[in-house]
Amino acid sequence: MLKTTSKPRIHLASPHMSGEEQRYIDEAFESNWIAPVGPHINAFEKEIAEYTGVKGALAVSSGTAAIHLALILLDVKQGDTVFCSSLTFVASANPIIYQGAEPVFIDSEPETWNMSPEALKHALEEAYEQHRLPKAVIVVNLYGQSAKMEEISALCGEFDVPVIEDAAESLGSAYGNRKSGSFGKFGIFSFNGNKIITTSGGGMLVSDDTDALERAGFLATQARDKALHYQHSQTGYNYRMSNILAGVGRAQLHILEKRVTQKRLVFERYFMELAHIPGVQFMPEMNGTMSNRWLTALTLDPAVSEVTPYDILGALAEENIEARPVWKPLHLQPLFDRCRFYAHGEQSVSERLFESGICLPSGTNMEVIDQERVIDCIRNVFDQAGLRGTRYETT
Ligand SMILES: *Cc1c(COP(=O)(O)O)cnc(C)c1O
């Protein structure tokens, strides 16, 4: 039976407008730049590049399109392999398939939940011996936490393999004194509706290689040759962002720092209220990095508590609260069941995180009383398990 509840829905992460967006949209309308070109596009690209600390940026229709363009620029084609983080959203790897190449998945390590330098080293050494180095390595910064970019960059540099930094979830985060997205040969951002800032849908390709970005722009606008008539010598794509949406993006970018502060505050409240529960462990923030805490994630230790992620997800769902398990690793997806996978150690870290992890509602527009509803509900699950005589207490 479907349970109905009158309690308002709490979303995982929903769009949060600043109020300034409409002014930018109006500007686009007044000047009739209702196209995938226009002044907002140029300004948004410049502002993102400056913010990230890279030489250039190309605004595109999605983060997925940005990854696809990066792979094309790196000449990824049929018969090639591309290494990719396993613990991520499917969009990180789909463009590898678009190019007819083969993804090879790399496990996570426990300190960042991101790509394990040990597993990557193992995979690169084996590929080197087999004369089959990957054309690229796609490194994901999960839930806002930067991967170990120093180790990963050094390893990839050693084997001369370019890095694509999938910073779709980590805009506003930092590694050392550098912004997330600035580490690879290419970086990508997403402005999908659930991301820290949004244009409803959209993405950005960033790089220090402005020639490559120019070529990406050519490919993203149907690869039209320089001729008065419509002439084409290669396959192109329709991947540019609309000038209207770039206006929304500019207004959103202005409040990015505030959103990072708010996301981190959401995390802090959860941490204060739940971290003392035995078996509950929050996603770490590695020393020397700053996470935008896009989503607050935690794991439950089955050796300490009998409460499972599904107990919590179920209880939250009954309260009309949206929460999710941690991403299902791509090497476990039916879509990729023939792909190779390199584990961090004896046991797969990404599999353990998937089995034990949950993402809590982390919207910056969530009221404190809403967050208290989430916290109360979770504490309740543990209290009830405690009453059944398990080994922990929440008081
Ligand atoms: C959202 C996301 C993408 C894809 O971005 P879209 O703009 O939705 O295409 C890629 N990688 C990761 C890790 C993401 O979270």
mmCIF file of N, CA and C and ligand atoms in Angstrom, residues 61-65 67 88-89 91-92 140-142 166 168-169 188-192 194-195 201-203 294 327, ligand 1:
data_model
loop_
_atom_site.group_PDB
_atom_site.id
_atom_site.type_symbol
_atom_site.label_atom_id
_atom_site.label_comp_id
_atom_site.label_asym_id
_atom_site.label_seq_id
_atom_site.Cartn_x
_atom_site.Cartn_y
_atom_site.Cartn_z
ATOM 1 N N SER A 61 26.594 22.195 -23.733
ATOM 2 C CA SER A 61 25.225 21.855 -23.342
ATOM 3 C C SER A 61 25.136 20.943 -22.119
ATOM 4 N N SER A 62 26.225 20.262 -21.762
ATOM 5 C CA SER A 62 26.210 19.401 -20.567
ATOM 6 C C SER A 62 27.643 19.044 -20.170
ATOM 7 N N GLY A 63 27.772 18.537 -18.968
ATOM 8 C CA GLY A 63 29.063 18.028 -18.524
ATOM 9 C C GLY A 63 29.470 16.824 -19.358
ATOM 10 N N THR A 64 28.500 16.011 -19.729
ATOM 11 C CA THR A 64 28.765 14.831 -20.554
ATOM 12 C C THR A 64 29.360 15.250 -21.900
ATOM 13 N N ALA A 65 28.786 16.304 -22.509
ATOM 14 C CA ALA A 65 29.306 16.808 -23.784
ATOM 15 C C ALA A 65 30.747 17.278 -23.622
ATOM 16 N N ILE A 67 33.007 16.132 -21.497
ATOM 17 C CA ILE A 67 33.881 14.954 -21.426
ATOM 18 C C ILE A 67 34.066 14.367 -22.832
ATOM 19 N N THR A 88 31.451 6.476 -9.528
ATOM 20 C CA THR A 88 30.998 7.737 -10.116
ATOM 21 C C THR A 88 29.674 7.529 -10.825
ATOM 22 N N PHE A 89 29.123 8.619 -11.297
ATOM 23 C CA PHE A 89 27.916 8.620 -12.115
ATOM 24 C C PHE A 89 28.287 8.136 -13.522
ATOM 25 N N ALA A 91 27.752 9.080 -16.371
ATOM 26 C CA ALA A 91 28.135 10.080 -17.376
ATOM 27 C C ALA A 91 29.650 10.238 -17.496
ATOM 28 N N SER A 92 30.396 9.880 -16.442
ATOM 29 C CA SER A 92 31.858 9.973 -16.527
ATOM 30 C C SER A 92 32.390 9.058 -17.616
ATOM 31 N N VAL A 140 37.576 11.453 -11.210
ATOM 32 C CA VAL A 140 36.377 12.102 -10.681
ATOM 33 C C VAL A 140 36.627 12.613 -9.261
ATOM 34 N N ASN A 141 36.057 13.778 -8.952
ATOM 35 C CA ASN A 141 36.108 14.325 -7.586
ATOM 36 C C ASN A 141 34.720 14.158 -6.972
ATOM 37 N N LEU A 142 34.559 13.059 -6.276
ATOM 38 C CA LEU A 142 33.236 12.633 -5.817
ATOM 39 C C LEU A 142 32.647 13.543 -4.737
ATOM 40 N N ASP A 166 37.204 15.222 -14.039
ATOM 41 C CA ASP A 166 35.741 15.326 -14.006
ATOM 42 C C ASP A 166 35.367 16.020 -12.698
ATOM 43 N N ALA A 168 32.637 17.729 -12.224
ATOM 44 C CA ALA A 168 31.200 18.021 -12.314
ATOM 45 C C ALA A 168 30.588 18.285 -10.941
ATOM 46 N N GLU A 169 31.116 17.598 -9.923
ATOM 47 C CA GLU A 169 30.546 17.716 -8.577
ATOM 48 C C GLU A 169 31.387 18.624 -7.676
ATOM 49 N N ILE A 188 36.341 19.415 -16.540
ATOM 50 C CA ILE A 188 34.949 19.616 -16.953
ATOM 51 C C ILE A 188 34.085 19.939 -15.732
ATOM 52 N N PHE A 189 33.084 20.791 -15.966
ATOM 53 C CA PHE A 189 32.089 21.100 -14.941
ATOM 54 C C PHE A 189 30.697 20.807 -15.490
ATOM 55 N N SER A 190 29.752 20.590 -14.591
ATOM 56 C CA SER A 190 28.352 20.398 -14.977
ATOM 57 C C SER A 190 27.496 21.433 -14.271
ATOM 58 N N PHE A 191 26.497 21.932 -14.997
ATOM 59 C CA PHE A 191 25.514 22.850 -14.399
ATOM 60 C C PHE A 191 24.128 22.244 -14.478
ATOM 61 N N ASN A 192 24.075 20.927 -14.311
ATOM 62 C CA ASN A 192 22.794 20.226 -14.259
ATOM 63 C C ASN A 192 22.015 20.714 -13.025
ATOM 64 N N ASN A 194 20.877 19.532 -10.348
ATOM 65 C CA ASN A 194 21.192 19.104 -8.985
ATOM 66 C C ASN A 194 22.591 19.541 -8.534
ATOM 67 N N LYS A 195 23.370 20.170 -9.390
ATOM 68 C CA LYS A 195 24.748 20.520 -9.038
ATOM 69 C C LYS A 195 24.797 21.799 -8.179
ATOM 70 N N GLY A 201 20.571 23.015 -17.281
ATOM 71 C CA GLY A 201 21.381 21.984 -17.922
ATOM 72 C C GLY A 201 22.521 22.707 -18.593
ATOM 73 N N GLY A 202 23.710 22.138 -18.512
ATOM 74 C CA GLY A 202 24.841 22.809 -19.148
ATOM 75 C C GLY A 202 26.148 22.266 -18.617
ATOM 76 N N GLY A 203 27.219 22.664 -19.249
ATOM 77 C CA GLY A 203 28.536 22.206 -18.815
ATOM 78 C C GLY A 203 29.622 23.135 -19.308
ATOM 79 N N TRP A 294 29.264 19.012 -1.815
ATOM 80 C CA TRP A 294 28.068 19.032 -2.680
ATOM 81 C C TRP A 294 26.959 18.164 -2.081
ATOM 82 N N TRP A 327 26.963 6.205 -5.204
ATOM 83 C CA TRP A 327 26.955 5.707 -6.596
ATOM 84 C C TRP A 327 27.309 4.229 -6.649
HETATM 85 C C1 LIG B 1 26.551 15.276 -13.210
HETATM 86 C C2 LIG B 1 27.784 14.560 -13.532
HETATM 87 C C3 LIG B 1 28.267 14.441 -14.851
HETATM 88 C C4 LIG B 1 27.472 14.839 -16.064
HETATM 89 O O1 LIG B 1 27.042 16.110 -16.135
HETATM 90 P P1 LIG B 1 25.764 16.476 -17.029
HETATM 91 O O2 LIG B 1 25.835 17.954 -17.101
HETATM 92 O O3 LIG B 1 24.558 15.966 -16.309
HETATM 93 O O4 LIG B 1 25.936 15.840 -18.371
HETATM 94 C C5 LIG B 1 29.494 13.844 -15.058
HETATM 95 N N1 LIG B 1 30.207 13.350 -14.046
HETATM 96 C C6 LIG B 1 29.787 13.420 -12.772
HETATM 97 C C7 LIG B 1 30.655 12.864 -11.706
HETATM 98 C C8 LIG B 1 28.551 13.997 -12.473
HETATM 99 O O5 LIG B 1 28.124 14.022 -11.209
#
